[in-house]
Coordinates of C-alpha atoms in Angstrom, one line a residue:
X1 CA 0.0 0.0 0.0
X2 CA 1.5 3.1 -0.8
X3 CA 1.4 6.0 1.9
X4 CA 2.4 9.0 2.7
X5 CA 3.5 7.7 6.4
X6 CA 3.6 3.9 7.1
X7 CA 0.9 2.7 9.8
X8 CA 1.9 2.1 13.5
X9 CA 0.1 -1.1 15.0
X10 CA -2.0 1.1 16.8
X11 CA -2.3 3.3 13.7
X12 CA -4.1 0.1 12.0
X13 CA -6.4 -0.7 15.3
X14 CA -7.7 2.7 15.1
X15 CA -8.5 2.6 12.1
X16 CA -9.7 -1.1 12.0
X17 CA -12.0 0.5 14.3
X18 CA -13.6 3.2 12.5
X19 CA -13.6 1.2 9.3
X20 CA -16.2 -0.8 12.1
X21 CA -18.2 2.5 12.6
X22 CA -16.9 5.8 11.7
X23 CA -19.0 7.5 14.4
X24 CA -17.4 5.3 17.5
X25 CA -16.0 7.6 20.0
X26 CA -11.9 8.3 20.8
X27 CA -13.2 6.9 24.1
X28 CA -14.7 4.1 23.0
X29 CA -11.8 2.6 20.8
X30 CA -9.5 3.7 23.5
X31 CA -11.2 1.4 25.5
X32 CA -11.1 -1.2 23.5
X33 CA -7.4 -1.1 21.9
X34 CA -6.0 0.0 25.5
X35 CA -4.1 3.6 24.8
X36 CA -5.5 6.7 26.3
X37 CA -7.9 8.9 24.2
X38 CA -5.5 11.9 23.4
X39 CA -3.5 9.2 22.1
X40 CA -6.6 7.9 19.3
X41 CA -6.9 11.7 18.9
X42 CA -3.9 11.9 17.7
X43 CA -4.3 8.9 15.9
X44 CA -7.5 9.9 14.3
X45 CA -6.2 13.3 13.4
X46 CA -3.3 11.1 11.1
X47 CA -5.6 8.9 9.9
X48 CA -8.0 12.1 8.3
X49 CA -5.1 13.8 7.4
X50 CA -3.6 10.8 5.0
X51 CA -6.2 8.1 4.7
X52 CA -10.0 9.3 5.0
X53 CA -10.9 11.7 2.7
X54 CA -14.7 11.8 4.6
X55 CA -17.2 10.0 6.6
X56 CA -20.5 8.9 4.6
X57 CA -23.8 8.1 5.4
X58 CA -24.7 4.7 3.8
X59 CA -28.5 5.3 2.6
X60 CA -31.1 2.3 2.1
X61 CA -31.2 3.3 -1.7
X62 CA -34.7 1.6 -2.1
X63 CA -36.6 3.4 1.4
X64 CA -35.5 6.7 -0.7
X65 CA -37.3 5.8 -4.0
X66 CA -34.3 4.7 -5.8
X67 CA -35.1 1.2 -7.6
X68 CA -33.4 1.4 -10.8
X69 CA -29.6 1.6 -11.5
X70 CA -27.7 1.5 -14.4
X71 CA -23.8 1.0 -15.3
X72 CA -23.5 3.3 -18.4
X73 CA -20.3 3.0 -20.7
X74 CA -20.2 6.6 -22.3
X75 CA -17.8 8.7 -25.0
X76 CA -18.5 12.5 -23.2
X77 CA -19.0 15.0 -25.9
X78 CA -19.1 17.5 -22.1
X79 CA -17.6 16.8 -18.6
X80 CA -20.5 18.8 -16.9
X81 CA -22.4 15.7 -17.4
X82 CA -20.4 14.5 -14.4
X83 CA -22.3 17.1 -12.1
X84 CA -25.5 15.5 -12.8
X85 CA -27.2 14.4 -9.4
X86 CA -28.3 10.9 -10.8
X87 CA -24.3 10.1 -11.3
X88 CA -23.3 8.3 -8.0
X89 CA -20.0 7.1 -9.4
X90 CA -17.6 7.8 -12.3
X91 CA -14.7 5.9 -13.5
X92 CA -12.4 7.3 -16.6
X93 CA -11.9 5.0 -19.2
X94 CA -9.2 5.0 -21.8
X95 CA -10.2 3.2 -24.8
X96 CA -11.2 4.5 -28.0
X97 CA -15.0 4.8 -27.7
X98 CA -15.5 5.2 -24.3
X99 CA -14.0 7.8 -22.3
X100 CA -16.5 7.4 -18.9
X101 CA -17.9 4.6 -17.1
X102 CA -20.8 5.9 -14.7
X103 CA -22.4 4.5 -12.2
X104 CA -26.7 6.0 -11.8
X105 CA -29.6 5.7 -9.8
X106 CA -33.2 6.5 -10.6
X107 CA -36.7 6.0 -9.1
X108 CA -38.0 4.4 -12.1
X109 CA -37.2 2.8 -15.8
X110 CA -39.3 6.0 -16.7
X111 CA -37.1 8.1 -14.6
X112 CA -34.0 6.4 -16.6
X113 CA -35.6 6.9 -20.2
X114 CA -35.7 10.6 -19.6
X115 CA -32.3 10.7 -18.0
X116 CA -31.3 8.9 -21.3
X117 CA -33.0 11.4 -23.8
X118 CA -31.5 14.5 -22.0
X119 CA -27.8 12.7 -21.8
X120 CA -27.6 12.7 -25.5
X121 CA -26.4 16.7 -26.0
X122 CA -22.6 16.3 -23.6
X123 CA -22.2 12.2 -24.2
X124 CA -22.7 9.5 -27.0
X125 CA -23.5 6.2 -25.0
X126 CA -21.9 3.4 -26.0
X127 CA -23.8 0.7 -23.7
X128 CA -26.0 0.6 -20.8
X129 CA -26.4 -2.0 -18.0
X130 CA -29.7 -2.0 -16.0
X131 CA -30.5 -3.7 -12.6
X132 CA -32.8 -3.2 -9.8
X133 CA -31.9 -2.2 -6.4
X134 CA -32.0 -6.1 -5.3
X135 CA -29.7 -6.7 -8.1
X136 CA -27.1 -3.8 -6.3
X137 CA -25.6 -6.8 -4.0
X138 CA -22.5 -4.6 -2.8
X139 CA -21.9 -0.7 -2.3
X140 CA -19.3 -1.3 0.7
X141 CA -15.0 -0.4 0.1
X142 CA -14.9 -2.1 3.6
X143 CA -13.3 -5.4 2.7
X144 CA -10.8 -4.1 0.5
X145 CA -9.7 -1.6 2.6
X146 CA -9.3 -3.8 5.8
X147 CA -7.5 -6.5 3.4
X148 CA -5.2 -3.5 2.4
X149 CA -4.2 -2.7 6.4
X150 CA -3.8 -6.4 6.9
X151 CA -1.3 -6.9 3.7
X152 CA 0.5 -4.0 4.9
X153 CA 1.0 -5.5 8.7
X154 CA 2.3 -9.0 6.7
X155 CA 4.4 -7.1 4.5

């Protein structure tokens, strides 16, 4: 793993432990990791400095209205398209007919066919992938993440 500063043990318990739940307390994981809260403070203030860019809240997609998504393999004709609020992820891709892969969400299949009819003016797309919220089976970094702090404490 490359880092800007290489992870103390306790570095990697601290952060073990908010990869567990970002809103546990210093004094609750210094409780349970045994060093003295200024110490996860201190900790914590590394961690957000060089490793977490933000906490996020992790929203039941479907109890919001959100029941369609769709992975779409664009060529942009305009970045702005990236600013549209039914884009929840965005990948560059360098290949010769498609420039974006983007991840979207939308209430409904009608929802999507007008999402795909006002697309057309900043991107040409290439392919589209459609699924149902009970066919989104992950939206979680966690694993790889806590593989990637284990690897670096066996390596």
């Amino acid at each position: 793993m490359r880092t800007e500063s290489r992870l103390t043990s306790n570095d990697k318990k601290v952060f073990l432990a908010l990869l567990d739940n970002a809103r546990i307390t210093d004094s609750d994981i210094s409780c349970r990791i045994k060093i003295t809260p200024p110490g996860v403070r201190k900790i914590r203030k590394k961690l957000e400095e060089h490793y977490i860019q933000e906490y996020r809240t992790i929203v039941d997609y479907e109890k919001m209205g959100i029941t369609v998504f769709a992975i779409i393999q664009i060529k942009t004709v305009n970045k702005n398209i990236l600013n549209n609020e039914k884009i929840i992820g965005a990948f560059e891709i360098n290949e010769s007919n498609i420039t974006h892969l983007l991840i979207a969400g939308f209430a409904s299949l009608e929802d999507l066919d007008e999402y795909k009819r006002t697309i057309v003016k900043d991107a040409e797309i290439q392919n589209i992938h459609v699924v149902s919220k009970k066919g989104f089976l992950k939206n979680s970094p966690k694993n790889l993440i806590r593989s990637q702090i284990q690897r670096e404490t066996r390596g």
